[in-house]
Short mmCIF file of C-alpha atoms in Angstrom, two decimals:
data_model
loop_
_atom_site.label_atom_id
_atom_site.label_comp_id
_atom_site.label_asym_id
_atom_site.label_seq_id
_atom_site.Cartn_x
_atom_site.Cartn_y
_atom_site.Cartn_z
CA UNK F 1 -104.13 72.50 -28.46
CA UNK F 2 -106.87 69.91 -28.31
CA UNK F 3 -107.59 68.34 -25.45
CA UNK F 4 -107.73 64.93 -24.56
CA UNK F 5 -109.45 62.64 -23.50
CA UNK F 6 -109.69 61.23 -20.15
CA UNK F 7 -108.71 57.99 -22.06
CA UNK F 8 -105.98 59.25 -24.06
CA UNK F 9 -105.14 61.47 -20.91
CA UNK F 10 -104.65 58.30 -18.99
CA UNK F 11 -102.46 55.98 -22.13
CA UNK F 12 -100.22 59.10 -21.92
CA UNK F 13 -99.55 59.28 -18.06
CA UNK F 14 -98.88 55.35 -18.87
CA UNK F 15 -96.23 55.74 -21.16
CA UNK F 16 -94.81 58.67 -19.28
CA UNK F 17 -94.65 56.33 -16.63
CA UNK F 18 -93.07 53.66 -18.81
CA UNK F 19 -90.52 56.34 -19.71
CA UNK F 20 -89.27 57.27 -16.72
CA UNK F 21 -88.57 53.35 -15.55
CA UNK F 22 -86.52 53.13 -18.93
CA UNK F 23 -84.74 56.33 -17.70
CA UNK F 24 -84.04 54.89 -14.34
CA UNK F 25 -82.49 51.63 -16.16
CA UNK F 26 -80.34 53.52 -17.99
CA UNK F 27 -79.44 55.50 -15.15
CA UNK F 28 -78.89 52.50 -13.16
CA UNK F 29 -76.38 50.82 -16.52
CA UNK F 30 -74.63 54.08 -16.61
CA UNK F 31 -73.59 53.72 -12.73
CA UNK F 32 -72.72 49.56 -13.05
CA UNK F 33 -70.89 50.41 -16.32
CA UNK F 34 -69.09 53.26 -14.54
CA UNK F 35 -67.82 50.97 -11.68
CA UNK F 36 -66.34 48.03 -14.35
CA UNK F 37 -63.01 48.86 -14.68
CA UNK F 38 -60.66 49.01 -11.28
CA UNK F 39 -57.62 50.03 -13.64
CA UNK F 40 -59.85 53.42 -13.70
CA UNK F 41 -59.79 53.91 -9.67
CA UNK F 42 -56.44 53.44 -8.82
CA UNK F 43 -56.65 57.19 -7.09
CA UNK F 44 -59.71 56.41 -4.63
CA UNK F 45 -58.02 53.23 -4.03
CA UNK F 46 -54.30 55.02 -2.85
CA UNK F 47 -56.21 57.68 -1.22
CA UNK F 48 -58.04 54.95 1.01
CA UNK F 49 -60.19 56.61 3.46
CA UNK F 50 -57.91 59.64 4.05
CA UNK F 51 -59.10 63.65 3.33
CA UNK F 52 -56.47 64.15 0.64
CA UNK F 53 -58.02 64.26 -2.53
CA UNK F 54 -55.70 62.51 -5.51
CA UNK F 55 -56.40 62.27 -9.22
CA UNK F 56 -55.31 59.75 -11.76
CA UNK F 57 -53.88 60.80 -15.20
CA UNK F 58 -52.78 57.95 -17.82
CA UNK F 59 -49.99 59.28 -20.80
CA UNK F 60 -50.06 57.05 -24.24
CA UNK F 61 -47.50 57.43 -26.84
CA UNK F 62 -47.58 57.14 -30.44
CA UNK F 63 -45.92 53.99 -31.80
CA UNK F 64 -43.18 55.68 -33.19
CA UNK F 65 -42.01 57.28 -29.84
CA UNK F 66 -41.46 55.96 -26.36
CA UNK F 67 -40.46 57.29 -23.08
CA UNK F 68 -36.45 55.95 -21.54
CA UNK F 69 -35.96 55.28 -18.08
CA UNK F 70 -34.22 58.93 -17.58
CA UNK F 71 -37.19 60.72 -18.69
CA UNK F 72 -39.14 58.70 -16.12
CA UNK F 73 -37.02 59.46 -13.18
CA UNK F 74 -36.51 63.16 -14.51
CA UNK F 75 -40.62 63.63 -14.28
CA UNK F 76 -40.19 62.00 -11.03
CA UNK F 77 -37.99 64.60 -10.13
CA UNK F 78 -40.16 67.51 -11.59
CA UNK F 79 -43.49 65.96 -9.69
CA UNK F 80 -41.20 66.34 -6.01
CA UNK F 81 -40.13 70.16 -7.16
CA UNK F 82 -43.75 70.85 -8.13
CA UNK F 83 -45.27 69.06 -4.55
CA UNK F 84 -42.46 71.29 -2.86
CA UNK F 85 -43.09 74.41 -4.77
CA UNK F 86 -47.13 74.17 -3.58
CA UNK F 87 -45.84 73.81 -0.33
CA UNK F 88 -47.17 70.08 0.33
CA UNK F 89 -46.05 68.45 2.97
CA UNK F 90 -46.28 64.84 4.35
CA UNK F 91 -44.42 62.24 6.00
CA UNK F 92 -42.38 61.23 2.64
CA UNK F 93 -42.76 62.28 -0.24
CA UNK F 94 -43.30 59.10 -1.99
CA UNK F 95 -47.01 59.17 -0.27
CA UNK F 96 -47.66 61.94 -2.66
CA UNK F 97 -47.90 60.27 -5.99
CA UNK F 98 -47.49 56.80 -7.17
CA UNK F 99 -46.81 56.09 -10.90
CA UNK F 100 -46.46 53.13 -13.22
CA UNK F 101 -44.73 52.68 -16.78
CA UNK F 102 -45.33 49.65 -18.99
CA UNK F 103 -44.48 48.54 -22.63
CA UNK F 104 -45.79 45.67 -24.82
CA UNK F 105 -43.98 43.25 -27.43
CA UNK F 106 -43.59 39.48 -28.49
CA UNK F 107 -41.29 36.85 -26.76
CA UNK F 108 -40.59 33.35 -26.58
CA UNK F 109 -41.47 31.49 -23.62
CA UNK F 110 -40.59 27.66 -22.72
CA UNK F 111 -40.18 24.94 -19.91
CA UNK F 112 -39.55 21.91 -19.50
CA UNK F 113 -43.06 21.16 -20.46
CA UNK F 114 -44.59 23.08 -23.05
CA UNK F 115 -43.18 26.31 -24.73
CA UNK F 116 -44.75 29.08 -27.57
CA UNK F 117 -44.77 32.96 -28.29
CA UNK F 118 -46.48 35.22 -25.73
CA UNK F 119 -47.17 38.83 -25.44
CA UNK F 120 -45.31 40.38 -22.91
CA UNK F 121 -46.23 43.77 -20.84
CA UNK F 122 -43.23 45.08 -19.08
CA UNK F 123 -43.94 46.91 -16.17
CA UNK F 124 -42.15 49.50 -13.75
CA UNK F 125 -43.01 51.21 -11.13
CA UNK F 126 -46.27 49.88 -8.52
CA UNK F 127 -47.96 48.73 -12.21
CA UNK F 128 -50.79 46.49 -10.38
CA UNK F 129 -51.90 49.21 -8.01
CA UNK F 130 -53.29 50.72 -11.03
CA UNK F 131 -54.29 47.15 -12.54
CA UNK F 132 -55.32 44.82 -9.61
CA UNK F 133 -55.34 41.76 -11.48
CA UNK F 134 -56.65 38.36 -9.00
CA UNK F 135 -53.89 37.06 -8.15
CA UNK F 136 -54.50 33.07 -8.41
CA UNK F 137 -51.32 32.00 -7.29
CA UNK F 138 -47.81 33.45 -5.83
CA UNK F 139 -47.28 37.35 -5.95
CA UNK F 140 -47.49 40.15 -7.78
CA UNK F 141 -44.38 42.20 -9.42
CA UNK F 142 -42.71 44.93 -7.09
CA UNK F 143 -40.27 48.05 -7.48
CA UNK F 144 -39.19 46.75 -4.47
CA UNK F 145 -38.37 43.34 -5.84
CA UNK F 146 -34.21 42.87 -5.31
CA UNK F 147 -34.40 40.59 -8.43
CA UNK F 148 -35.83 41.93 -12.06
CA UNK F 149 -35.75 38.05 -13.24
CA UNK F 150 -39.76 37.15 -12.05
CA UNK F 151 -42.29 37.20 -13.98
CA UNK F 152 -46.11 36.88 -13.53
CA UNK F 153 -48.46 34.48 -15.95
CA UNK F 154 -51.91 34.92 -17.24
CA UNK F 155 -54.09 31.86 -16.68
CA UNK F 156 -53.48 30.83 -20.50
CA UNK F 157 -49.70 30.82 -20.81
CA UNK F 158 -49.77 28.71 -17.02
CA UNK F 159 -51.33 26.27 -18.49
CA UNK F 160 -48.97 26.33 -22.39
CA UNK F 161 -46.03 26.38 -20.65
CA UNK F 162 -47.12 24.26 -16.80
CA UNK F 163 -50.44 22.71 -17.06
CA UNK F 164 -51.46 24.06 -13.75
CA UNK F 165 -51.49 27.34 -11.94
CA UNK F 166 -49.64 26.76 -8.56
CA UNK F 167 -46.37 27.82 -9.89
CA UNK F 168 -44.56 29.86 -7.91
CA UNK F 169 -41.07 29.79 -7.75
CA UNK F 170 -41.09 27.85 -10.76
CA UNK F 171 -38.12 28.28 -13.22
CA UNK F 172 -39.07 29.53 -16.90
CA UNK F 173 -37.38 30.82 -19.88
CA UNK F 174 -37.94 33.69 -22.04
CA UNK F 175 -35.99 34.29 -25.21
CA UNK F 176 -33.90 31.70 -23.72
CA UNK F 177 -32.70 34.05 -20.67
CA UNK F 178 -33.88 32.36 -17.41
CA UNK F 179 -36.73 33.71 -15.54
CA UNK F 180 -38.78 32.38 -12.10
CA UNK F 181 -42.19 32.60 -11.74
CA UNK F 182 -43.56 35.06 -9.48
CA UNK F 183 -47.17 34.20 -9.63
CA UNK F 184 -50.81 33.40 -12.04
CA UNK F 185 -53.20 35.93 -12.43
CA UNK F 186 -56.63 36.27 -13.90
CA UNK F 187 -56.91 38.64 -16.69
CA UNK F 188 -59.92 40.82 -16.40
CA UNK F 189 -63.41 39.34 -16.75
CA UNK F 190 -65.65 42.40 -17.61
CA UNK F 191 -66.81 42.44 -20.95
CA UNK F 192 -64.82 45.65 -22.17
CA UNK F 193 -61.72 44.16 -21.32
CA UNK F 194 -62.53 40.90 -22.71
CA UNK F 195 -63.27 42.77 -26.15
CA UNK F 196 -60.16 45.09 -25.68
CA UNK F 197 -57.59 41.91 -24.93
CA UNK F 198 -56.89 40.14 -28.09
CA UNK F 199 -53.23 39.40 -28.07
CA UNK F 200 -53.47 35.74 -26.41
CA UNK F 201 -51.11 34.42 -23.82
CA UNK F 202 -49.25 36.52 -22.00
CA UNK F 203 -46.54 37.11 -19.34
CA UNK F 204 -45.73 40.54 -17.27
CA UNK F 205 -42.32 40.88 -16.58
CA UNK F 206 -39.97 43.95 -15.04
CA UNK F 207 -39.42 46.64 -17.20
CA UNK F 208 -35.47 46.67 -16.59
CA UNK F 209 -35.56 42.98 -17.67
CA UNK F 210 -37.34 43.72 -20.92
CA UNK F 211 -34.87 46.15 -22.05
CA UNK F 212 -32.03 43.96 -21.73
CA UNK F 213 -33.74 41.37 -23.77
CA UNK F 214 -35.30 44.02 -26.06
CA UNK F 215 -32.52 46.49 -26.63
CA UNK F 216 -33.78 50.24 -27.18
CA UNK F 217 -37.31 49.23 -26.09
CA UNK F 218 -39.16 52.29 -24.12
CA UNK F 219 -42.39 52.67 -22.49
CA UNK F 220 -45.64 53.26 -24.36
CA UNK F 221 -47.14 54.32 -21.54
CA UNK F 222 -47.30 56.08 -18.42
CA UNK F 223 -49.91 56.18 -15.51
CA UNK F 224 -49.99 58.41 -12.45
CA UNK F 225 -51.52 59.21 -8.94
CA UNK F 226 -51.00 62.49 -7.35
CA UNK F 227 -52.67 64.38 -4.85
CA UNK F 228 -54.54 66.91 -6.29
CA UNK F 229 -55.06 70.12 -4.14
CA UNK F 230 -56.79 72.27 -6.25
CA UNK F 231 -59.17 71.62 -9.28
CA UNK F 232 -56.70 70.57 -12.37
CA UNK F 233 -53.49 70.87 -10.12
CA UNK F 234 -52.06 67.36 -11.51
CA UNK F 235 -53.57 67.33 -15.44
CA UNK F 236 -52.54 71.01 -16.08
CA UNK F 237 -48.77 69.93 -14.40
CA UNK F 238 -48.79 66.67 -16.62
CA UNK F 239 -49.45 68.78 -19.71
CA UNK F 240 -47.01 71.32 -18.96
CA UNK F 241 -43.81 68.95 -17.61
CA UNK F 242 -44.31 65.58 -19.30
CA UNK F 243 -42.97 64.69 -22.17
CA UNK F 244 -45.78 63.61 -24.48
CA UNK F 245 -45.03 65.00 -27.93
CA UNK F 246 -47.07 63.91 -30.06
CA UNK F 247 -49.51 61.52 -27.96
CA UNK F 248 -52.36 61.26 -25.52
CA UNK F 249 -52.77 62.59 -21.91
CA UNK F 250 -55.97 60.77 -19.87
CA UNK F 251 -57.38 62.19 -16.95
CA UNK F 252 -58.95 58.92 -15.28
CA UNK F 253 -60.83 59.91 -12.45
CA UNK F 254 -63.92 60.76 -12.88
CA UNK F 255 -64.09 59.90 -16.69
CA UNK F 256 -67.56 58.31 -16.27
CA UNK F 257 -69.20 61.22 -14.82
CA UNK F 258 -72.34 61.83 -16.33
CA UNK F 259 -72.29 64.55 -17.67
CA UNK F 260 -68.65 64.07 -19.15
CA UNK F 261 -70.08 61.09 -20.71
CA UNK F 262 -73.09 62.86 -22.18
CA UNK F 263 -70.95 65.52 -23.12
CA UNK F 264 -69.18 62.54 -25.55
CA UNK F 265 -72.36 62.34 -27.73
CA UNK F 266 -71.65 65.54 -29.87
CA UNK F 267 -68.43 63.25 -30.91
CA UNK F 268 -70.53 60.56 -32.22
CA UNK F 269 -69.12 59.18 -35.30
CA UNK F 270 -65.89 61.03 -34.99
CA UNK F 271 -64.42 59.74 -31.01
CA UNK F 272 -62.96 56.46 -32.86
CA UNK F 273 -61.20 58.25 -35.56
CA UNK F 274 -57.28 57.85 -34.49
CA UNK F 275 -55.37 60.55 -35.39
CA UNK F 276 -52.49 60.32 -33.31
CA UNK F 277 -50.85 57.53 -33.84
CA UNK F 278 -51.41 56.07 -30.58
CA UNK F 279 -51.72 52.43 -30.10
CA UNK F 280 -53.86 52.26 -26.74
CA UNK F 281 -53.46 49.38 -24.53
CA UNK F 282 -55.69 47.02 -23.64
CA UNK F 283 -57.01 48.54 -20.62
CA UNK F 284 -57.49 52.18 -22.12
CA UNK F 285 -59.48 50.46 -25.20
CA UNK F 286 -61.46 48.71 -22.54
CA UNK F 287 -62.35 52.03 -20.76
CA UNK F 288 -63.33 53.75 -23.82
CA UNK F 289 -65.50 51.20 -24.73
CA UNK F 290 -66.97 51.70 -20.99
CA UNK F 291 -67.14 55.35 -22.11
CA UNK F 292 -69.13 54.52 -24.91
CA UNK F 293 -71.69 52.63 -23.64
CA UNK F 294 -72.24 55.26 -20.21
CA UNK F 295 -72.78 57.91 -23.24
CA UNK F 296 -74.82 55.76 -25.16
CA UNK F 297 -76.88 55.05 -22.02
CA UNK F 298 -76.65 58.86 -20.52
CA UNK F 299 -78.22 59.98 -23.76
CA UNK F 300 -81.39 57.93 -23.48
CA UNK F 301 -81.92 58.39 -19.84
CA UNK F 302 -82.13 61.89 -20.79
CA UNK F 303 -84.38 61.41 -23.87
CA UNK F 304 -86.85 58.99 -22.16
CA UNK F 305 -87.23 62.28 -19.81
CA UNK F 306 -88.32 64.47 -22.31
CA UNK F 307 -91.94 63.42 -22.84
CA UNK F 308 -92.56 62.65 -19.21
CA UNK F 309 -90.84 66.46 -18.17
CA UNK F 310 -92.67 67.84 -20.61
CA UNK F 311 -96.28 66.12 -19.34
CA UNK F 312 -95.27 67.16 -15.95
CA UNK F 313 -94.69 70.75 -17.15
CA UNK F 314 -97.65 70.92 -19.01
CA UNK F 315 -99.70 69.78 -15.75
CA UNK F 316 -98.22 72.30 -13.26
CA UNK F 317 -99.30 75.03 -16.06
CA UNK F 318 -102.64 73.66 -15.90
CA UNK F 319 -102.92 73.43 -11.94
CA UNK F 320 -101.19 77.20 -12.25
CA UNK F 321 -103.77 78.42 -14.21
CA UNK F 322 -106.33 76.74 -12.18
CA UNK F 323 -105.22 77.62 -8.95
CA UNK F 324 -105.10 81.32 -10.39
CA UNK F 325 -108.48 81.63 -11.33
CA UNK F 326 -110.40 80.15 -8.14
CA UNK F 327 -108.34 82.76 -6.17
CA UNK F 328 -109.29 85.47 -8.52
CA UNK F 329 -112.81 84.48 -9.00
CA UNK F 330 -113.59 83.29 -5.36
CA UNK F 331 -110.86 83.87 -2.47
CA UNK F 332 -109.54 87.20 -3.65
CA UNK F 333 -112.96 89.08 -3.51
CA UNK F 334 -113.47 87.54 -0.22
CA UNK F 335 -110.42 88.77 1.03
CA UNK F 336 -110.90 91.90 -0.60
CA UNK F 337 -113.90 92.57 1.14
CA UNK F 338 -112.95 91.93 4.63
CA UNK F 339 -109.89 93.64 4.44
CA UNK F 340 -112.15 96.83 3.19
CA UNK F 341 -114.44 95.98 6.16
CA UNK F 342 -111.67 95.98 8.36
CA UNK F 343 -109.97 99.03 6.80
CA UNK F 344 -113.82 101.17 7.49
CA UNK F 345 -114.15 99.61 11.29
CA UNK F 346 -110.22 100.66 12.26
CA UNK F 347 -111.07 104.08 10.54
CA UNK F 348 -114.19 104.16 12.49
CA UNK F 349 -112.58 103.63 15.64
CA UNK F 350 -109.68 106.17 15.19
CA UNK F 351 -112.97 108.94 14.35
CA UNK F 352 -114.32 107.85 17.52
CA UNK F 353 -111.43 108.55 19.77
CA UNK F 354 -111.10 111.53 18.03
CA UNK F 355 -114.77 112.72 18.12
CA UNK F 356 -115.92 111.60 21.41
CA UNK F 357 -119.53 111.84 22.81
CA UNK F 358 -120.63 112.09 18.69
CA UNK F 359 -122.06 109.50 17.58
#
């Protein structure tokens, strides 16, 4: 290989240089993008600063199926028997998983000042641990909730239906059925979910109350924290006991690892292609799109390495090589010799004792 010059030499350590900042931006977008979406942490966020390690799996169904009540509280069921079976113990049982179940469609809404269609989500189980929506007003849904008849706004269907956002407690009408509202909340901000949300205003309401205004509505999908004692303890139970047929089981945490985002690029072209049947909600479009872009930028931090790794390598050879022949053409001799002068005055010594009176 010709070498170069000490010019040319020195344009190339630039640009290596130049390279590896570029890698280190796209190492530092992959982390920020990794960190966007909260509805993606709702396991670290359960698990708090406790030594029991959880994991978060999200189930989608395909449009033409949906998941009833008694399935729900049968998995339940089969989640306990499974904890029990691995002989885990804690103070309730409850403190072992958490899970949420939610299902989309159309309504009417109205007050007494302003009324129009919204989408609705209908939510069971503890829905905004898993999306922490900023509350801007009132209170979030609860299982616990006595009542099913609250519901919680988005910022855009408080103002069509109120003209304000301090509105709890205020009474509300959907599909003509009364309703109070619980609460306002800020949909998310981040530009995924921005993207991903397109269905306008929109109202979250219990699940219970949604069937009984939608009858033979079911849940679309279904998310889930469980503690997670040994590596694929909660997807490979998922898979086996829940009843997906023919849809889509998640695995949420840790979905933006590195290198199962650079793992996504041999999908390229292919990843988008939906053929399931599965109508993702807004939130799982969102984090796909976050998925995305931490492959996109995963792959280039790695390719802006190349060149510089390969400079680097090429260097150390050198300095190898280098190193390799000074010792052989300078130190080694040295060495050489003194040890064989050492070797001849030891040898003369032991002839000595041997041979006193001698020499």
């Amino acid at each position: 290989m010709r070498k170069l010059t000490k010019r040319q030499g020195l344009v190339l350590w630039i640009l290596c240089g130049l390279l590896v900042l570029a890698s280190c931006a796209c190492f530092f977008a992959h982390s920020s993008l990794a960190k966007l979406l909260p509805s993606q942490y709702a396991a670290e966020r359960w698990a708090g600063e406790g030594d029991t390690a959880f994991r978060q799996v999200s189930c989608f169904l395909p449009a033409d199926e949906s998941l009833s009540l008694n399935q729900i509280h049968g998995f339940r069921y089969a989640i306990l028997d499974q904890l029990h079976a691995a002989a885990i113990e804690a103070d309730t049982d409850t403190r072992l998983f958490r899970d949420a179940w939610s299902a989309s469609g159309k309504l009417s809404a109205s007050s007494d000042l302003g009324k129009g269609e919204v989408s609705v989500i209908a939510v069971g189980g503890d829905f905004f641990l898993f999306h922490p929506l900023r509350l801007l007003s009132g209170s979030y849904l609860t299982e616990s909730d006595v009542m099913d008849d609250r519901v919680l706004l988005d910022e855009d269907t408080a103002w069509l239906l109120f003209g304000g956002t301090d509105l709890a407690g205020m009474p509300m009408k959907l599909n003509g059925v009364p309703f109070t509202v619980a609460g306002v909340v800020q949909r998310e901000q981040d530009f995924a979910s921005r993207k991903a949300y397109t269905a306008g205003q929109g109202v979250y309401m219990s699940f219970d109350a949604y069937t009984r205004l939608k009858e033979g509505a079911g849940a679309s999908c279904y998310e889930l924290v469980m503690t997670d004692p040994v590596k694929n303890f909660v997807l490979n139970f998922v898979k086996e006991k829940f009843p997906i047929g023919q849809g889509q089981i998640v695995e949420n945490t840790g979905r933006f690892a590195f290198g199962k985002v650079l793992g996504l690029v041999r999908e390229f072209g292919t990843r988008s292609m939906q053929k399931l049947g599965v109508v993702n909600p807004y939130w799982e479009n969102a984090a796909r799109c976050v998925e995305d872009w931490c492959s996109l930028m995963s792959f280039f931090a790695v390719l802006f390495l190349i060149l510089p790794a390969l400079r680097l390598l090429q260097t150390l050879i050198r300095l190898f090589r280098r190193v390799k022949r000074k010792l052989s053409e300078d130190l080694l001799p040295d060495v050489k010799d003194k040890t064989e002068e050492a070797i001849r005055r030891q040898q003369r010594r032991r002839w000595e004792k041997k041979h006193p009176g001698e020499t």
